[in-house]
mmCIF file of C-alpha atoms in Angstrom:
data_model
loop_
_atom_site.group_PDB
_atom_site.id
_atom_site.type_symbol
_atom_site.label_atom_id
_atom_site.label_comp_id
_atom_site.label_asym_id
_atom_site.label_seq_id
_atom_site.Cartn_x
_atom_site.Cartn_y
_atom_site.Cartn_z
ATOM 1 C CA UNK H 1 7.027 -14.490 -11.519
ATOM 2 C CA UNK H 2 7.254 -11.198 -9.962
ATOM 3 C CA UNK H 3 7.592 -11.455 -6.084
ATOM 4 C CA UNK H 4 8.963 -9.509 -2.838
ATOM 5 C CA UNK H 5 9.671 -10.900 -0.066
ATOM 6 C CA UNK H 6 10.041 -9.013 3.225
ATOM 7 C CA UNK H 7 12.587 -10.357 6.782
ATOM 8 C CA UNK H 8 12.005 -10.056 9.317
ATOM 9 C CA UNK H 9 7.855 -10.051 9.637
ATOM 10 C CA UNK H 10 8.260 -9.187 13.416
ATOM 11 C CA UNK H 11 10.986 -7.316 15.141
ATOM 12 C CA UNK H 12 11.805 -5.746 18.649
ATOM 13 C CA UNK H 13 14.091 -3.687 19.439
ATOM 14 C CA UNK H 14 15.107 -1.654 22.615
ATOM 15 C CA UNK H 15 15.078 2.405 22.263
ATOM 16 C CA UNK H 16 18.646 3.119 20.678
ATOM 17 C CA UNK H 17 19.209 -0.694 19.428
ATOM 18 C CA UNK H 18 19.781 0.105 15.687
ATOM 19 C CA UNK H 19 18.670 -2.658 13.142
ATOM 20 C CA UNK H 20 18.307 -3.360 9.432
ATOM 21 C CA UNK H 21 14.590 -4.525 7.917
ATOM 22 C CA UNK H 22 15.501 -6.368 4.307
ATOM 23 C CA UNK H 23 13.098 -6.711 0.992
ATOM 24 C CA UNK H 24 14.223 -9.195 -1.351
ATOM 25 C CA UNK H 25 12.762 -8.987 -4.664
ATOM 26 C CA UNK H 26 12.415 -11.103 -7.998
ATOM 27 C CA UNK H 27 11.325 -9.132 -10.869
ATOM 28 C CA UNK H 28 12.038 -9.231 -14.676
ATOM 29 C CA UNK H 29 12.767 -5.371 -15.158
ATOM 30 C CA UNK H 30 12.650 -3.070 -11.625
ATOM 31 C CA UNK H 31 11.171 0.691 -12.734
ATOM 32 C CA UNK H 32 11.190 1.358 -8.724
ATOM 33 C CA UNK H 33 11.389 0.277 -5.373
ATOM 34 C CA UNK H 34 8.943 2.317 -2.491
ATOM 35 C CA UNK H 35 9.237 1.782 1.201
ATOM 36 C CA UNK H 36 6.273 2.889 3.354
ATOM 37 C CA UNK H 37 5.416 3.318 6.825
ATOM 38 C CA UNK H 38 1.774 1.882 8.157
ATOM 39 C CA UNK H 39 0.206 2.110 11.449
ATOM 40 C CA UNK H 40 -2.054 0.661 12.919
ATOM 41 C CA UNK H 41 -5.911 1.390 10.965
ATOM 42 C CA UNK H 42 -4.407 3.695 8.726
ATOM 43 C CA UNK H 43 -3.538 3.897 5.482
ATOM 44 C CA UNK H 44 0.187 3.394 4.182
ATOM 45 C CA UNK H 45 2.452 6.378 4.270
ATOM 46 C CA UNK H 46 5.038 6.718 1.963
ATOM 47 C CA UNK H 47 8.959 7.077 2.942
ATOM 48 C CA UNK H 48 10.707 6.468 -0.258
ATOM 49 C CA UNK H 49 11.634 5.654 -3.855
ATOM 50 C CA UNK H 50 14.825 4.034 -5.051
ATOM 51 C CA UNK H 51 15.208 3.461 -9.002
ATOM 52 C CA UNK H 52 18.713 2.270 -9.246
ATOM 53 C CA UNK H 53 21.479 -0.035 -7.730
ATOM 54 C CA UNK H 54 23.666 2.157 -5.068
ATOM 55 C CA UNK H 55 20.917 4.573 -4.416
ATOM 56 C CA UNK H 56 20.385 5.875 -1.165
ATOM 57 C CA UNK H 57 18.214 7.769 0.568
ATOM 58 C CA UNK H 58 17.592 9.273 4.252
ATOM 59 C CA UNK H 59 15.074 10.577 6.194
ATOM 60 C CA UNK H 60 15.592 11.571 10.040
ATOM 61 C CA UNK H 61 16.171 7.871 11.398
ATOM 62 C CA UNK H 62 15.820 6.266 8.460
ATOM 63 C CA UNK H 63 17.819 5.165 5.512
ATOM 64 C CA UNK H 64 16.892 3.126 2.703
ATOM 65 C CA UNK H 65 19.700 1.392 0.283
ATOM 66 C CA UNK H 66 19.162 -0.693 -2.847
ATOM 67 C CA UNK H 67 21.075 -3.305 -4.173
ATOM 68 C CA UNK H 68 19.985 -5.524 -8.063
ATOM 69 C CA UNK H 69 18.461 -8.012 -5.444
ATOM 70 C CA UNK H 70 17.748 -6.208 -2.271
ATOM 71 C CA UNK H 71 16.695 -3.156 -0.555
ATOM 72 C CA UNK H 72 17.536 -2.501 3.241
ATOM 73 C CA UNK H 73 15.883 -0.482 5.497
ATOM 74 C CA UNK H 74 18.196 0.859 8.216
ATOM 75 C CA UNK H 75 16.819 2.136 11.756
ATOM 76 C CA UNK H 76 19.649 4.003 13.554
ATOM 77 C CA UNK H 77 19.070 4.817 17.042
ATOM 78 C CA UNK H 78 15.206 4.178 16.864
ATOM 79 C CA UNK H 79 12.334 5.469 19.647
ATOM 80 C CA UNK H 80 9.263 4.155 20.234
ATOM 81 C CA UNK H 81 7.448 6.511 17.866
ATOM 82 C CA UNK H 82 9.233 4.373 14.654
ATOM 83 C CA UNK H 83 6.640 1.508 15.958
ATOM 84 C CA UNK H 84 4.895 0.573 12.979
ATOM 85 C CA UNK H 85 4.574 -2.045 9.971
ATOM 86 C CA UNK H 86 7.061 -0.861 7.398
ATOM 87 C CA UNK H 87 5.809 -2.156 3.497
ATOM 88 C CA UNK H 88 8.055 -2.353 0.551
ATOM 89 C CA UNK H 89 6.690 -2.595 -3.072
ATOM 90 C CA UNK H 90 8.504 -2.805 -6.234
ATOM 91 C CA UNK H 91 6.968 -2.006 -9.703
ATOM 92 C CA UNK H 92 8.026 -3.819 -12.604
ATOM 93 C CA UNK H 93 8.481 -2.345 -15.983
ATOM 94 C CA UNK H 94 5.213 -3.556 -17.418
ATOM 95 C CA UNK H 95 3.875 -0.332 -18.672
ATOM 96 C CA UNK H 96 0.824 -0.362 -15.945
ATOM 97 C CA UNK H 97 2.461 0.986 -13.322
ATOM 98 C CA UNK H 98 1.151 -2.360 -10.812
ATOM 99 C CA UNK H 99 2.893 -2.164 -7.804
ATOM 100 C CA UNK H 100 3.675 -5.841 -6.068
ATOM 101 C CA UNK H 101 3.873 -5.543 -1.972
ATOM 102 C CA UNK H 102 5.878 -7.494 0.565
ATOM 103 C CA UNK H 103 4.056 -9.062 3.326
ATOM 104 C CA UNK H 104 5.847 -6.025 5.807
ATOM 105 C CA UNK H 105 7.642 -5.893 8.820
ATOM 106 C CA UNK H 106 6.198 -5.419 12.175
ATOM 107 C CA UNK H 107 8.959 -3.165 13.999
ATOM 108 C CA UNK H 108 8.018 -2.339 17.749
ATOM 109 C CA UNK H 109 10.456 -0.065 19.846
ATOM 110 C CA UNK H 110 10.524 -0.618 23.522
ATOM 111 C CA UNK H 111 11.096 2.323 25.719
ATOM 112 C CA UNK Y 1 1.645 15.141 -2.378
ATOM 113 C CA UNK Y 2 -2.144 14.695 -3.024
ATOM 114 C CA UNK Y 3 -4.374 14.579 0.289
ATOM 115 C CA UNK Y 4 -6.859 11.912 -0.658
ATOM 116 C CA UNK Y 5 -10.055 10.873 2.047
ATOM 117 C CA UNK Y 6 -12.437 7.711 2.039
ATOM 118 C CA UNK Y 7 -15.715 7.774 3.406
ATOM 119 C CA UNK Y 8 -16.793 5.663 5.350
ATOM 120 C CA UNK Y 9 -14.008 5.439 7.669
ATOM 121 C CA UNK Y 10 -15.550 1.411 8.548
ATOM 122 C CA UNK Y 11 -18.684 0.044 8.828
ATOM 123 C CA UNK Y 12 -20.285 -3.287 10.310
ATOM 124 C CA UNK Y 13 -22.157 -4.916 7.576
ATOM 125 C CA UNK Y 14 -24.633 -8.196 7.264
ATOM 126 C CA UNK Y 15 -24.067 -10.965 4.630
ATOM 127 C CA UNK Y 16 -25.459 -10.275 1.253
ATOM 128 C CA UNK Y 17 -25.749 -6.414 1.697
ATOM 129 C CA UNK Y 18 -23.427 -3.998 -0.488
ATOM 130 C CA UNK Y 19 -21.082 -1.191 0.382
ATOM 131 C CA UNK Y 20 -20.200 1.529 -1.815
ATOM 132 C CA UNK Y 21 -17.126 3.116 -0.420
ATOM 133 C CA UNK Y 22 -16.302 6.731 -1.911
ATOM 134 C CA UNK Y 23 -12.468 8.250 -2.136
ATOM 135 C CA UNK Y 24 -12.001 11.895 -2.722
ATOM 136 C CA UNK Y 25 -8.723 13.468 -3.695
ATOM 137 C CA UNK Y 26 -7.720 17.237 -3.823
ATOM 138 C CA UNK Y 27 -6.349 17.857 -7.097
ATOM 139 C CA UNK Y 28 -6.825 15.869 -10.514
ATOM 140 C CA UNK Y 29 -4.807 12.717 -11.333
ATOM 141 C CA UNK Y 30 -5.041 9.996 -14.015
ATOM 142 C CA UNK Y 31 -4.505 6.816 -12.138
ATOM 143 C CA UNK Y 32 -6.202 5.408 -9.284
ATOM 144 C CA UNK Y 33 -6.065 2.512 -7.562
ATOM 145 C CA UNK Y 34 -8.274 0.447 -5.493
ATOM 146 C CA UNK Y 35 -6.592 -2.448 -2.617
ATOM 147 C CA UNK Y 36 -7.766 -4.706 -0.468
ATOM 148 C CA UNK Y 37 -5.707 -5.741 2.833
ATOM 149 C CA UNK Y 38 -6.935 -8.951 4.891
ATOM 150 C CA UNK Y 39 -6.167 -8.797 8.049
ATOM 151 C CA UNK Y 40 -2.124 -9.642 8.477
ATOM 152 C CA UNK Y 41 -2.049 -9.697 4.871
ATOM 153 C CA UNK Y 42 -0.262 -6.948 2.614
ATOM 154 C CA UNK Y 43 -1.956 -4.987 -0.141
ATOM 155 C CA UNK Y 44 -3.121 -6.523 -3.271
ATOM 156 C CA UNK Y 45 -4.629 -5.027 -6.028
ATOM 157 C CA UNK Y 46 -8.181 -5.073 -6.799
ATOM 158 C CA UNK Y 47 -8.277 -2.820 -9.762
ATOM 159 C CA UNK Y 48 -6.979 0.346 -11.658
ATOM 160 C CA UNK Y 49 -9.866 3.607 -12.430
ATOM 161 C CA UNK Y 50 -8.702 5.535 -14.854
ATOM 162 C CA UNK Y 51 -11.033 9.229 -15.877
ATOM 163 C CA UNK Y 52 -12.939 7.922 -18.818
ATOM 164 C CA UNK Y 53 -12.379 4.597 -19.238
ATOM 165 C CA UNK Y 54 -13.652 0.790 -17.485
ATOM 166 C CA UNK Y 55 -11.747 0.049 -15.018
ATOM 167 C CA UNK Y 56 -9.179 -2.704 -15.185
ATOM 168 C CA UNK Y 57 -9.246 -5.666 -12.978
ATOM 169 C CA UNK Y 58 -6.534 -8.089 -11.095
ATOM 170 C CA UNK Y 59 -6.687 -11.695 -11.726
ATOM 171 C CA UNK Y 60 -9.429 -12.991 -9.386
ATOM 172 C CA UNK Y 61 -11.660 -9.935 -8.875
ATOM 173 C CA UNK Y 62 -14.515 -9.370 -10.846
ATOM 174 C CA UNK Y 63 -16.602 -6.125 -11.972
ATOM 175 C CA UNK Y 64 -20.124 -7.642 -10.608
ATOM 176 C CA UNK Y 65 -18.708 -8.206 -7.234
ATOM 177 C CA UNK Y 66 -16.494 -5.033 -7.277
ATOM 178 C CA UNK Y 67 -18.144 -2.597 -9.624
ATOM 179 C CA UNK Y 68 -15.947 0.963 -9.946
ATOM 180 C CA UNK Y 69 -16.778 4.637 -11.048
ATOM 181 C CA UNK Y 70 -14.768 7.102 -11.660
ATOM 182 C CA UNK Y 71 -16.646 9.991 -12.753
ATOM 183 C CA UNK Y 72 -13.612 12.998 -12.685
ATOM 184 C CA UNK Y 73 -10.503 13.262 -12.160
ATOM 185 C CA UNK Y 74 -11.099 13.519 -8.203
ATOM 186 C CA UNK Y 75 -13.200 10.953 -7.193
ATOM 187 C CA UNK Y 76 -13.601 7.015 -7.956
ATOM 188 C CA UNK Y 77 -16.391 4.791 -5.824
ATOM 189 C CA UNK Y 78 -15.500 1.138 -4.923
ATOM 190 C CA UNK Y 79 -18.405 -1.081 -4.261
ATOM 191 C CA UNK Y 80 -18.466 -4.448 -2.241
ATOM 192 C CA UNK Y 81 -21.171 -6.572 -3.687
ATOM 193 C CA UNK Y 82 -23.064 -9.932 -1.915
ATOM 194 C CA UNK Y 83 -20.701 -9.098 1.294
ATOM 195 C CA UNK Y 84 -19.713 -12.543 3.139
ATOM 196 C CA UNK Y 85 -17.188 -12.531 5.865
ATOM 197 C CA UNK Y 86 -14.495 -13.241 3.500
ATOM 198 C CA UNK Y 87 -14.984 -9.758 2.095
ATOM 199 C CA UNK Y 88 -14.434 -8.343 5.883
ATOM 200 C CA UNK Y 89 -11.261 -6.177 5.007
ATOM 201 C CA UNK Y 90 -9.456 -2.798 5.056
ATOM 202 C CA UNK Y 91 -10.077 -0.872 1.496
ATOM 203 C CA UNK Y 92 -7.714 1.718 0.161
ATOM 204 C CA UNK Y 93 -7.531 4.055 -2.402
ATOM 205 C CA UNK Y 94 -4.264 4.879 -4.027
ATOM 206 C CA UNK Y 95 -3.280 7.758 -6.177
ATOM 207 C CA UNK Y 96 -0.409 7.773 -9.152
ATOM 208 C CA UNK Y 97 1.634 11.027 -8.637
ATOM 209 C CA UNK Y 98 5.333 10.528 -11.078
ATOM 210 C CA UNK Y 99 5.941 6.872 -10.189
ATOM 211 C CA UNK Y 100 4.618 6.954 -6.458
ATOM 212 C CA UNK Y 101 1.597 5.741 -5.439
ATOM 213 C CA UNK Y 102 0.182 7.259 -2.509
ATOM 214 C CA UNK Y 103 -2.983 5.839 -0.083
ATOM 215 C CA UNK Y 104 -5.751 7.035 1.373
ATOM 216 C CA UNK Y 105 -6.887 6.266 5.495
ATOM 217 C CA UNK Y 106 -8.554 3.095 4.226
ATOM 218 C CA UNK Y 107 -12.009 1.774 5.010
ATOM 219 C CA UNK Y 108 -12.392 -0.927 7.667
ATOM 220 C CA UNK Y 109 -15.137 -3.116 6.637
ATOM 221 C CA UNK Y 110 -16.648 -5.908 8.613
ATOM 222 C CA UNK Y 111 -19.200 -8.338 7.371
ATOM 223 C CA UNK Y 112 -21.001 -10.412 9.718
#
């Protein structure tokens, strides 16, 4: 059975304190891993998509790696505006593009 | 990517009443999605709206209690049918553009 699995569900971390968020994932063929951003009453936003083992990608504070089992979401130096749930997803290749979330991690940044 | 907006933005209903909640996007796509996220819970998938077609349903949702349109390319309607409690929930809408989906603001619905 397809499944993702997302450590830790809450984290805290102190302005600057930089930190890793993991999604594990069990899937029979992986067409693409997404990461989004959601805050609180709003809809997800989306950060990225990784397709293959080794792939990386960065945005500002953020950088997202991918591994045949894993996908890490690194924080590097984060501020209190990076407060939010971060999602990951995977989509299998099952030819109807279904997308199967994690349960998220709740990231707050002290000031 | 494509700006998509829900209407309402929430709403307070009773038991037994429905809710037809309307998702508007600004250019045309194929696919589009429809989610349901209890509170502390992720997303799951309630049901895919293609232009043209019935809508396909997840395992354990049900066209009479959630009954889809999705009359052009731009717009799909989600209805909440017989609301109890249980059904008190944030609805998005989701857009296929390549192999990213991406959401709408959601609709915060609460069923007393």
């Amino acid at each position: 059975e397809d499944q993702v699995t997302q450590s830790p569900e809450a984290l805290r971390l102190q302005e600057g304190e930089s930190s890793s968020l993991n999604c594990s994932y069990t899937v029979s063929g992986l067409r693409g891993l997404f990461w989004y951003r959601q805050d609180p009453g709003k809809g997800p936003e989306f950060l990225f998509t990784l397709y293959s083992a080794g792939e990386e990608k960065e945005k500002e504070r953020l950088k997202a790696t991918l591994t045949k089992k894993e996908s890490f979401l690194h924080i590097t130096a984060p501020k209190p505006e990076d407060s939010a749930t971060y999602l990951c997803a995977v989509q299998p290749f099952s030819g109807t593009y279904k997308y199967i979330f994690g349960t998220g991690t709740r990231l707050k940044v002290l000031a | 990517s494509a700006v998509i907006s829900q209407k309402p933005s929430r709403d307070i209903c009773q038991r037994g009443t429905s809710l037809t909640i309307q998702c508007q996007v600004d250019s045309q796509v194929t696919m589009m999605f429809w989610y349901r996220q209890q509170p502390g819970q992720s997303l799951t998938l309630i049901a895919t709206a293609n232009q043209g077609s019935e809508a396909t349903y997840e395992s354990g949702f049900v066209i009479d209690k959630f009954p889809i349109s999705r009359p052009n390319l731009t717009f799909s309607t989600l209805t909440v049918s017989n609301m109890s409690p249980e059904d008190s929930s944030i609805y998005l809408c989701s857009v296929r553009e390549g192999d990213t989906q991406y959401f709408g603001p959601g609709t915060r619905l609460t069923v007393l």
